[in-house]
Amino acid sequence: MHRLSTLACVFLALGVTAAGAPAGVTAIKAGRLLDVGAEKVRENVVIVVEGGRVKEIASAVPAGAAVIDLSHQTVLPGLIDGHTHVLIQGDATAEDYDAQLLKESLPYRTLRATGAMRIALEHGFTTLRDIGNEGAGFADVDLKRAVEAGVIVGPRLFVATKALAPTGAYGLSGYAWELTVPKGVEMCDGADACRRAVRDQIAHGADWIKVYADRSYYKQADGQIRSLPNFTLEEMTAIVDQAHRTRRKVAAHSMTPTGHAIALAAGVDSIEHGDVFDDATVRAMAERAVYWCPTLTVLDFVAGPRSATNPIWRDLQEAVKESFRRALKGGVPIVLGTDAGGFDWDKINQAEELRRYVDLGMTPWQALRSATVTAAAMLGQEGTLGTIAPGARADIIAVAGDPLRDITATERVAFVMKDGVVVRGPGAKP
Ligand SMILES: [Zn+2]
């Protein structure tokens, strides 16, 4: 009781309602508004925000509204990153990764995650699909709830909790056999055990199920890159079926056609990384609208350090460029996914991913769609996220330049509103 009344006082002091949205009506004067869904620019409009949602797009400021003047800026929906790991802070090498799981306590990793989330939000990413917490139990569920409850400020999270791989297919590995070291995933073997793991993760709050479909990438004698498959088709089918029965979707880490064939046959909903595509992969993904998160930014980050011990990483870096062109031409739905956390949150702005898509042939509109409307569709949030339209969450960002002429303008976000609360730029609370 005492705690509730204290919270109520804090909300009153900030001028926000108990639900976290500012009291009253806010009017954002937008010089240029990018309607990403329609691929149209609207000039000199007013976005009316109330109760954390967009109420209407008007031509004048309603009487009594608090005004935010972005009349000299380009306004667009808050960005969505479809592939992140807030509980990891860069793992260019296995040593970087192992040190975090062995030397950092879970509370410490979770505190670091709140810093990563704040950085993402200030870079304009108002929603993250955080696709595996790398040995952090269910701490990602706690982070998601802490944001929703207003305990911390951060992007809205869709979480995958522990992720799944079979025994022996994921780190930590290489330690003395008598030691029990932590694992970065939950390991399951056999269809029934994997169903049980899916049920347990969903019971603890997983929005998505993440599976590792392949590992150990190598070049065949014919020059083609392939990998070792992880789960059998029977196991993978059980995982996907169990998730879908509970209305959860499945994301598959899959780097080459070896993994893609099993993951797609089992019916996964998204392919992560997917660096090497053949024609059959592209055709199957386009036909069944399986989403692809390319994660080009992390590959550029890890390829150098990892190629020191295995040159395949340079080959993958080249292969994904051709895969991207094929997927784009073939109609695969592409969602912006960076693998932030695989690279250091504070060193690389995850918005760089947009520039990489444009470099490989997307129009700026297509790149922006990948981070807004297409990502929202993948999350089952069409009309609610990734758009500035009546009824949508008031997740709104602004940049000084014009992303349609120079997509890197998205790397210099000057204003961020999430759920109607300004977290960066004019009107932001400290
Ligand atoms: Zn990842």
mmCIF file of N, CA, C and O and ligand atoms in Angstrom, residues 83 85 131 134 210 212 273 339, ligand 1:
data_model
loop_
_atom_site.group_PDB
_atom_site.id
_atom_site.type_symbol
_atom_site.label_atom_id
_atom_site.label_comp_id
_atom_site.label_asym_id
_atom_site.label_seq_id
_atom_site.Cartn_x
_atom_site.Cartn_y
_atom_site.Cartn_z
ATOM 1 N N HIS A 83 16.616 -8.562 -34.211
ATOM 2 C CA HIS A 83 17.563 -9.567 -33.703
ATOM 3 C C HIS A 83 18.592 -8.893 -32.799
ATOM 4 O O HIS A 83 19.552 -8.280 -33.276
ATOM 5 N N HIS A 85 20.580 -9.033 -28.577
ATOM 6 C CA HIS A 85 20.881 -9.756 -27.329
ATOM 7 C C HIS A 85 21.286 -8.709 -26.292
ATOM 8 O O HIS A 85 22.468 -8.371 -26.185
ATOM 9 N N ILE A 131 16.540 -12.032 -29.069
ATOM 10 C CA ILE A 131 16.329 -13.390 -29.544
ATOM 11 C C ILE A 131 17.341 -14.383 -28.937
ATOM 12 O O ILE A 131 18.117 -15.015 -29.632
ATOM 13 N N GLU A 134 21.504 -15.886 -23.846
ATOM 14 C CA GLU A 134 22.866 -16.397 -23.657
ATOM 15 C C GLU A 134 23.158 -16.746 -22.197
ATOM 16 O O GLU A 134 24.031 -16.178 -21.549
ATOM 17 N N LYS A 210 13.625 -19.608 -29.863
ATOM 18 C CA LYS A 210 14.805 -19.504 -30.735
ATOM 19 C C LYS A 210 15.490 -20.868 -30.785
ATOM 20 O O LYS A 210 15.737 -21.476 -29.738
ATOM 21 N N TYR A 212 18.809 -23.090 -32.603
ATOM 22 C CA TYR A 212 20.050 -23.072 -33.376
ATOM 23 C C TYR A 212 20.012 -24.250 -34.342
ATOM 24 O O TYR A 212 20.138 -25.407 -33.929
ATOM 25 N N HIS A 273 20.416 -14.647 -39.603
ATOM 26 C CA HIS A 273 21.722 -14.615 -40.291
ATOM 27 C C HIS A 273 21.561 -15.089 -41.739
ATOM 28 O O HIS A 273 21.651 -14.308 -42.659
ATOM 29 N N ASP A 339 21.851 -8.232 -34.647
ATOM 30 C CA ASP A 339 22.629 -9.021 -33.679
ATOM 31 C C ASP A 339 23.391 -8.115 -32.709
ATOM 32 O O ASP A 339 24.454 -8.485 -32.200
HETATM 33 ZN ZN ZN B 1 22.139 -13.482 -32.393
#
